[in-house]
CSV table of C-alpha atoms in Angstrom, one decimal:
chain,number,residue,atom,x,y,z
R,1,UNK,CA,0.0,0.0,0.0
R,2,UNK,CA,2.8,2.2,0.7
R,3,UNK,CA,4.9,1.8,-2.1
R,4,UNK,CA,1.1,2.9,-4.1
R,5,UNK,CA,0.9,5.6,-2.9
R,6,UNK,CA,4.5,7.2,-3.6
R,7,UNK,CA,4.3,6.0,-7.2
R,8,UNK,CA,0.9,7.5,-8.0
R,9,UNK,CA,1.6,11.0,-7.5
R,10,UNK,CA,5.0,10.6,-9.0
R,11,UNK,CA,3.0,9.2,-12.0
R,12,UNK,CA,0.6,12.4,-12.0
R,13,UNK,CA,3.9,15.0,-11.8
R,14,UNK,CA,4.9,13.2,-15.1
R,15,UNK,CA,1.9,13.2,-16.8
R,16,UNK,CA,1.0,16.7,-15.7
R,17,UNK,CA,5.3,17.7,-17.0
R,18,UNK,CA,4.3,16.6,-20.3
R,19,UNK,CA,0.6,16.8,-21.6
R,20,UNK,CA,1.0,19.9,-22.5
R,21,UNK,CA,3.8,19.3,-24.5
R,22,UNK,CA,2.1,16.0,-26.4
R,23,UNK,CA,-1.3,18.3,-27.1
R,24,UNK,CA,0.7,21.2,-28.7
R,25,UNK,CA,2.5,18.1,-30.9
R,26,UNK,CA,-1.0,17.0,-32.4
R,27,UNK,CA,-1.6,20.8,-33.1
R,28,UNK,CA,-0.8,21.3,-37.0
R,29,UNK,CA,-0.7,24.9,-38.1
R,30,UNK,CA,1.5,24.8,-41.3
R,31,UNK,CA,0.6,29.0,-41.5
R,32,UNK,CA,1.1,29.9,-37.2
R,33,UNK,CA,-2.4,30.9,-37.2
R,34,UNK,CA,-2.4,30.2,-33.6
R,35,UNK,CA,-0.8,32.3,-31.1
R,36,UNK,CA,3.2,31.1,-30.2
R,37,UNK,CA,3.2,28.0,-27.4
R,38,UNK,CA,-0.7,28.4,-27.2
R,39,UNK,CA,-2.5,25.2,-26.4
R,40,UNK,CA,-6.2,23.9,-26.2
R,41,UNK,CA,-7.2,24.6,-22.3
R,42,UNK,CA,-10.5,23.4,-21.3
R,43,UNK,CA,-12.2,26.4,-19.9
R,44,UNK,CA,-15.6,25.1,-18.1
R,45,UNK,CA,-17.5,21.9,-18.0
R,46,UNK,CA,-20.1,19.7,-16.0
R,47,UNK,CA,-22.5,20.5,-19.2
R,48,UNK,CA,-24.8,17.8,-21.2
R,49,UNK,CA,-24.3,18.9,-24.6
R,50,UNK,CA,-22.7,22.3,-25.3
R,51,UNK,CA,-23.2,24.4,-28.7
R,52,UNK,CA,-24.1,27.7,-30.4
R,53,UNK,CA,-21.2,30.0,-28.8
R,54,UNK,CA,-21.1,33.7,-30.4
R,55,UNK,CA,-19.3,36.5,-28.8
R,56,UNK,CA,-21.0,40.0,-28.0
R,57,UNK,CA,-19.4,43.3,-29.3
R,58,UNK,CA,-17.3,43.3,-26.3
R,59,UNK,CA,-16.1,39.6,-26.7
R,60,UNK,CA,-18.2,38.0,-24.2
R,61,UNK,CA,-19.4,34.2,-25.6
R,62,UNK,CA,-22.7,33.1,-24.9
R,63,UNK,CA,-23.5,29.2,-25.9
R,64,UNK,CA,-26.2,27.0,-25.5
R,65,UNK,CA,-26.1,23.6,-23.3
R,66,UNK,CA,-29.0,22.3,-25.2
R,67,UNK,CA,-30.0,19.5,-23.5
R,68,UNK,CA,-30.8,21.8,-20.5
R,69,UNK,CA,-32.5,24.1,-22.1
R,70,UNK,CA,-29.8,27.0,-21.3
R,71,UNK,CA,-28.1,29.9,-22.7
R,72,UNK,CA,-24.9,30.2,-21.1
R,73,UNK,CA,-22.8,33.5,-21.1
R,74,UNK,CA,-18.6,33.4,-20.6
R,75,UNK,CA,-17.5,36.3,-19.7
R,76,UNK,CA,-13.9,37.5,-21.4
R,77,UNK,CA,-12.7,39.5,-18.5
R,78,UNK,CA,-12.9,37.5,-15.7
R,79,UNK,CA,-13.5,33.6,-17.2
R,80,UNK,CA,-16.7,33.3,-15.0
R,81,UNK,CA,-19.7,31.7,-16.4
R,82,UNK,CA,-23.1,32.7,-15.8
R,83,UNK,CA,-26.9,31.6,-17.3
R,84,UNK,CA,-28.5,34.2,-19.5
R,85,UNK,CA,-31.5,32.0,-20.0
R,86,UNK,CA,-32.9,29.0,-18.8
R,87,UNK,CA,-36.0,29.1,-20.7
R,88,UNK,CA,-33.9,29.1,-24.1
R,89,UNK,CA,-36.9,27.3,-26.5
R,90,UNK,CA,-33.6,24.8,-26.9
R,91,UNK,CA,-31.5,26.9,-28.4
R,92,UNK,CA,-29.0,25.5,-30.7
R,93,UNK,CA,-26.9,28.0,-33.2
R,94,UNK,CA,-26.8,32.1,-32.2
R,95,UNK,CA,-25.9,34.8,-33.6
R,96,UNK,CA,-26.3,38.4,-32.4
R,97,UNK,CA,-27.6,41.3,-34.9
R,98,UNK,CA,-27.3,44.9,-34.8
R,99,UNK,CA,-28.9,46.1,-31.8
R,100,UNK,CA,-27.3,43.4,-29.5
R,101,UNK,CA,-30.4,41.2,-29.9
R,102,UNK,CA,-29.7,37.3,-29.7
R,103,UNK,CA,-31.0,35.6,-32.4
R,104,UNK,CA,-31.2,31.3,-31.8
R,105,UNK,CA,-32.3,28.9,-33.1
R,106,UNK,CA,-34.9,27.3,-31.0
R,107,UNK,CA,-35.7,24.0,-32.1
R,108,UNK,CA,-38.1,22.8,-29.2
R,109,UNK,CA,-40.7,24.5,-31.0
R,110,UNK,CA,-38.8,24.6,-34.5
R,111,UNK,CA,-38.5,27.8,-34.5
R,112,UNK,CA,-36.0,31.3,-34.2
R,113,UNK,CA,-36.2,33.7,-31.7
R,114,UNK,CA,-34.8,36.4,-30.6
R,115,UNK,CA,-33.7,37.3,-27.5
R,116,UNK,CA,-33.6,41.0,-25.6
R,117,UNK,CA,-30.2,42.1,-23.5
R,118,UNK,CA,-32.7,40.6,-20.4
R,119,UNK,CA,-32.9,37.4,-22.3
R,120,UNK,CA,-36.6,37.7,-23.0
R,121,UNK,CA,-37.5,35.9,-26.0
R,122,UNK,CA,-39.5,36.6,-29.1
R,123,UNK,CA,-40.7,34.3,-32.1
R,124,UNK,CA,-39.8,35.4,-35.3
R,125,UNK,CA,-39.9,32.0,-37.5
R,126,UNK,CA,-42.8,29.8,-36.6
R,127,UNK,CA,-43.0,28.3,-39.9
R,128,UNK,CA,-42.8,28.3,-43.6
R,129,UNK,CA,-45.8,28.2,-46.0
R,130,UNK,CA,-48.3,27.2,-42.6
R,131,UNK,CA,-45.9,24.1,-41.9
R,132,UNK,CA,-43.5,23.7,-39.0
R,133,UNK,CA,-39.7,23.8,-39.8
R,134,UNK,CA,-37.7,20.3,-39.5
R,135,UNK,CA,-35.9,21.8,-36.7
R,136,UNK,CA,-33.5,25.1,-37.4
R,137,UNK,CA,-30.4,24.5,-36.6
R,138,UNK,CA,-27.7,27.4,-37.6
R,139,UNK,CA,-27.9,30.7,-38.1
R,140,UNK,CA,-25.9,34.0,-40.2
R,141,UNK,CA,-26.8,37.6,-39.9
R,142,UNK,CA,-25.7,40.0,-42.9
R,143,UNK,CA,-25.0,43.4,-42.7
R,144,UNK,CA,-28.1,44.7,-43.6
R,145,UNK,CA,-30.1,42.4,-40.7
R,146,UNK,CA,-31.0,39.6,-43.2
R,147,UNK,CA,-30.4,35.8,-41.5
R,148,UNK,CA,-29.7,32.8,-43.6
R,149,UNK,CA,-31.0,29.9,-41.7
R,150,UNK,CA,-30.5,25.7,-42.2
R,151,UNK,CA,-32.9,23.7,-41.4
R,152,UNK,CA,-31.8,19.8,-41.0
R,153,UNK,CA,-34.4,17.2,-39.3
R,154,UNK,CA,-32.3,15.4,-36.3
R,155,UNK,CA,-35.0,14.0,-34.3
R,156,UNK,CA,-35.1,15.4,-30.7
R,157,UNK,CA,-36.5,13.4,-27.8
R,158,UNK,CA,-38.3,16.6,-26.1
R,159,UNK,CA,-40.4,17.0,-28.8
R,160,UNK,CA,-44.2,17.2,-28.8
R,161,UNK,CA,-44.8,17.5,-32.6
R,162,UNK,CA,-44.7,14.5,-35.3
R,163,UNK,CA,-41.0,13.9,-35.3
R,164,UNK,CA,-41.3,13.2,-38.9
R,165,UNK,CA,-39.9,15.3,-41.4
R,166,UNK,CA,-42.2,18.4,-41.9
R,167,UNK,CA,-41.2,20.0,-44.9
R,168,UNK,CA,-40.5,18.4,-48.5
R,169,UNK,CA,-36.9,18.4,-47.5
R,170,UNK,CA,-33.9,20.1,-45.6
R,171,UNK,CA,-33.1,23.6,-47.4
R,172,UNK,CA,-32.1,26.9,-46.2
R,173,UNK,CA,-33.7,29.9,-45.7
R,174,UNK,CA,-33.7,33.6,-45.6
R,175,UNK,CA,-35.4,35.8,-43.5
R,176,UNK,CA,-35.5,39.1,-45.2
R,177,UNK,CA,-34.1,42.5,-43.2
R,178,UNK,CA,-38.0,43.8,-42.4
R,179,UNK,CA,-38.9,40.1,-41.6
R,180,UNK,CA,-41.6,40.0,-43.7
R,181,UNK,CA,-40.4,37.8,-46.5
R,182,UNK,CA,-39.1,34.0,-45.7
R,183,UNK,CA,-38.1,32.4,-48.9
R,184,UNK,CA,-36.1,29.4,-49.4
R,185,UNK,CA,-32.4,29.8,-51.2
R,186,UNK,CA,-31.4,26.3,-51.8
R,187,UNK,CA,-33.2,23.3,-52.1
R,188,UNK,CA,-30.7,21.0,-53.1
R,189,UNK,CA,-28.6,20.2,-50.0
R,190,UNK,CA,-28.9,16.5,-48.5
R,191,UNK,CA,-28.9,17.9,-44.8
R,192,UNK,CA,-27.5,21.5,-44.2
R,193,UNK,CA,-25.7,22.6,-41.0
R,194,UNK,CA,-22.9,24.9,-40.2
R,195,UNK,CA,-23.4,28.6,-41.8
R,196,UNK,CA,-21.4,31.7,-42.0
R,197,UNK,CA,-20.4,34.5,-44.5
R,198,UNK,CA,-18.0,36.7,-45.3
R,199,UNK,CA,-18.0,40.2,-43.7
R,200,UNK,CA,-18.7,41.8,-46.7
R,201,UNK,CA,-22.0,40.2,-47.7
R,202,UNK,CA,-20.3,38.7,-50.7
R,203,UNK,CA,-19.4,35.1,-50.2
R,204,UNK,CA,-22.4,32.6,-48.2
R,205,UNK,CA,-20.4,29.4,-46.9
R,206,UNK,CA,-22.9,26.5,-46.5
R,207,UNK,CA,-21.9,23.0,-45.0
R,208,UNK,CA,-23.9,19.8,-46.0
R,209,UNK,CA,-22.9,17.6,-42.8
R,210,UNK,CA,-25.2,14.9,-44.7
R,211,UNK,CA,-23.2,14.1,-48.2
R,212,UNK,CA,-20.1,15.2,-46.5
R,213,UNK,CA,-19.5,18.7,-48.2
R,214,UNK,CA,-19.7,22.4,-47.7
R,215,UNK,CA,-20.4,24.6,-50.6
R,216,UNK,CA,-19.6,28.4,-51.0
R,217,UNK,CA,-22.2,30.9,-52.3
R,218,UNK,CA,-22.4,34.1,-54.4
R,219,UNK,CA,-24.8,36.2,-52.3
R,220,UNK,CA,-26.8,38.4,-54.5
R,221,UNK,CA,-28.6,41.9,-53.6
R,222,UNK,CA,-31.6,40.4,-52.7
R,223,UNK,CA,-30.3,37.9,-50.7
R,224,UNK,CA,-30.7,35.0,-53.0
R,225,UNK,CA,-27.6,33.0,-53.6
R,226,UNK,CA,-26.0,31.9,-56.9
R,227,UNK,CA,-22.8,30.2,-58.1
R,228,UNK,CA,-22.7,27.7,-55.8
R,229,UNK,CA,-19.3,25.7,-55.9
R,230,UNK,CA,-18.0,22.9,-53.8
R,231,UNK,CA,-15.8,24.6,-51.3
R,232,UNK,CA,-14.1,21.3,-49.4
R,233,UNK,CA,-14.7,17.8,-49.8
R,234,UNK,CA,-15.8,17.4,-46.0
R,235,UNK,CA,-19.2,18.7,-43.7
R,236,UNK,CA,-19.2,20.5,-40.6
R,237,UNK,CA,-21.4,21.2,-37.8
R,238,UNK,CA,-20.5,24.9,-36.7
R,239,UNK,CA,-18.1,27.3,-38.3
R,240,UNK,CA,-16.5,30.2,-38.4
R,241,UNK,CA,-14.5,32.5,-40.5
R,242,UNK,CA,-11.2,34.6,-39.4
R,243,UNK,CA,-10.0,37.9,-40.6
R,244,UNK,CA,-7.7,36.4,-43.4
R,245,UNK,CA,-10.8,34.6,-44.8
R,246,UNK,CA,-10.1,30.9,-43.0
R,247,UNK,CA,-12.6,29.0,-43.1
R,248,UNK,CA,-13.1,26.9,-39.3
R,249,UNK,CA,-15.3,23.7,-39.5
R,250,UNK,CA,-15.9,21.3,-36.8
R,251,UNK,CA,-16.8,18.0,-36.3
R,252,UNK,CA,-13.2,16.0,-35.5
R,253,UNK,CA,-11.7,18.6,-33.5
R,254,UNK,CA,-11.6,21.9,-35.5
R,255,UNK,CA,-10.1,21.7,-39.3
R,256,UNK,CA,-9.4,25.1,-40.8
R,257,UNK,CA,-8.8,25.9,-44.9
R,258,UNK,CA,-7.5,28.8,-46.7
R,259,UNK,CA,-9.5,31.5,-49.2
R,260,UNK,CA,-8.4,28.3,-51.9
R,261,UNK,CA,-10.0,25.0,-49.7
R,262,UNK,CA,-6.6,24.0,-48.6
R,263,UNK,CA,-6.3,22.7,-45.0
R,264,UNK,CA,-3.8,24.5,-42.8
R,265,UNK,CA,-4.2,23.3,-39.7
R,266,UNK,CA,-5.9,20.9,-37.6
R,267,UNK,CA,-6.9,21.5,-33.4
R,268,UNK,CA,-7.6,18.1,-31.7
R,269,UNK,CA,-10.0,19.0,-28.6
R,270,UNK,CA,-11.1,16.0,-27.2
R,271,UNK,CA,-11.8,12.3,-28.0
R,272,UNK,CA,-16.0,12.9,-28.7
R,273,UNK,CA,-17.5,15.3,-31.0
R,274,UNK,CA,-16.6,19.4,-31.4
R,275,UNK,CA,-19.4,21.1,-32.4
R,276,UNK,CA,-19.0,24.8,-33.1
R,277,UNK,CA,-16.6,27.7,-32.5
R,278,UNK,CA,-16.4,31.4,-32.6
R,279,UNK,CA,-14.2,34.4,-31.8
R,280,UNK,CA,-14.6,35.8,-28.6
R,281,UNK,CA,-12.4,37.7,-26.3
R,282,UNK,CA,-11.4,41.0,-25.5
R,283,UNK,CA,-9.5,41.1,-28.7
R,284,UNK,CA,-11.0,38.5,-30.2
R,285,UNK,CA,-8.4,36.0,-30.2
R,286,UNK,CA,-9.3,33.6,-28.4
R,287,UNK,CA,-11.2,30.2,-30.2
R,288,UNK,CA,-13.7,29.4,-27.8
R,289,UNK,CA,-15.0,25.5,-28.6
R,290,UNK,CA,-17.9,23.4,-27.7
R,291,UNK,CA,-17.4,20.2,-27.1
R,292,UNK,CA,-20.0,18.0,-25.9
R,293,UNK,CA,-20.0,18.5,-21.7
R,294,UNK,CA,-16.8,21.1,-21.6
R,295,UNK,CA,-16.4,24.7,-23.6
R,296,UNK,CA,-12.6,25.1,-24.4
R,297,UNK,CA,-10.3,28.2,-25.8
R,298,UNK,CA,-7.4,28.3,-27.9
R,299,UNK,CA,-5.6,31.7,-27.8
R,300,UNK,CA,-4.8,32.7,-31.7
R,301,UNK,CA,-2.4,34.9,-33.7
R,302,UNK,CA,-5.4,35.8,-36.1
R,303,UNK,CA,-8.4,37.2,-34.9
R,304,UNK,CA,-12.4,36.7,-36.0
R,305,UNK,CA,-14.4,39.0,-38.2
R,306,UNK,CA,-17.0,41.4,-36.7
């Protein structure tokens, strides 16, 4: 018993003297996008399934732990965590517009609301044609207040409704600036996911997690897209884009590809799934990263896009 207990905390000083060194190894970054001797650090966890995270204008990340029906809000000054909502419609993918509204995708009644800076809620997709959505899922706001929406069916266990498939299919949406128009924009995706585009309204990045692929878009004046062109061989759940136009998908870790679809590097986060990132920080530098039941940050030479 003795001899036990000397050898086990000599084994933990080892193992503590070199992880860190064996998780910046798996870290490849052929471009030093990330910050010099940074490393994946777990930042909070004791969650059921995490998801969603978006930083305010001040670099604050709020994400959703979905299974608990929360809104969760990091805060970049001090580290500390604190719920913004517990009555979050399960809230899956945010994203904040103009007038620090937080818009979510609500999926426990298939719908998007948006929430106030008090974190009261209001519906502004119920449906489309008089027929539930499938269950929205991600979420992108353009400049001029306009929000391209996906809308996959993944079957959720708290739902009241017909968990059939309620539209014709799994296509995205827009939701025009004044909200009155909801039109679909492409109807020919197997199961779209992960969202995001380019800060100058130009460029719509769409994955298809369900044939494996994620497209890039021309985004036209009146928010219809054209030109759409296979971006990378290879879905994702969430994603992100940073200020030199890399493109951040998730799924295995984080895989990130140049303006041309090349990979540059590749973040291991944990042995289970990683399901969306964002910029958040002061100077938003830091990759914050859902990950199932933890939230984790990776500090970054690049920074996100506003």
């Amino acid at each position: 018993m003795q001899k036990s207990k000397i050898i086990i905390p000599v084994l933990a000083g080892i193992a503590a003297l070199f992880y860190p060194v064996l998780l910046s190894a798996q870290i490849m970054d052929s471009k030093s996008i990330v910050a010099p001797g940074a490393q994946v650090e777990k930042l909070g966890d004791g969650y059921k399934f995490t998801e969603g995270p978006v930083p305010d204008k001040d670099g604050n990340v709020f994400f959703t732990d979905q299974p608990n029906n929360k809104i969760i809000r990091w805060d970049a000054e001090t580290g500390a965590f604190s719920t913004f909502s517990d009555k979050a419609g399960r809230a899956n993918g945010m994203y904040f517009d103009k007038k620090g509204n937080l818009i979510a995708c609500s999926d426990e009644d298939n719908q998007v609301w948006s929430f106030d800076k008090k974190g009261n809620p209001t519906v502004l997709v119920k449906d489309y044609e008089g027929k539930l959505l499938n269950g929205p899922n991600d979420l992108w706001i353009d400049a001029k207040g306009g929000i391209y929406l996906t809308d996959p069916l993944y079957k959720r266990d708290y739902w009241k409704r017909d968990p059939a498939m309620q539209q014709d299919g799994q296509h995205v949406y827009y939701l025009s600036p004044d909200r009155k128009k909801f039109t679909r924009v492409d109807e020919k995706l197997k199961k779209p996911n992960g969202i995001i585009g380019t800060p100058d309204g130009k460029k719509l990045y769409v994955a298809d997690i369900g044939d494996s692929k994620t497209y890039v878009y021309d985004i036209q004046k009146d928010g219809t897209l054209t030109n759409r062109q296979l971006f990378v061989s290879k879905g994702s759940d969430g994603m992100i884009l940073d200020e030199e136009g890399n493109l951040y998908i998730t799924g295995d870790g984080v895989t990130i590809f140049d303006k041309t679809g090349t990979q540059i590097a590749h973040f291991p986060v944990h042995k289970g799934w990683t399901a969306n990132v964002c910029f958040g920080g002061k100077k938003r530098d830091m990759l914050f990263i859902t990950a199932e039941t933890a939230v984790y940050g990776l500090k970054m030479r690049v920074k996100g896009v506003k």
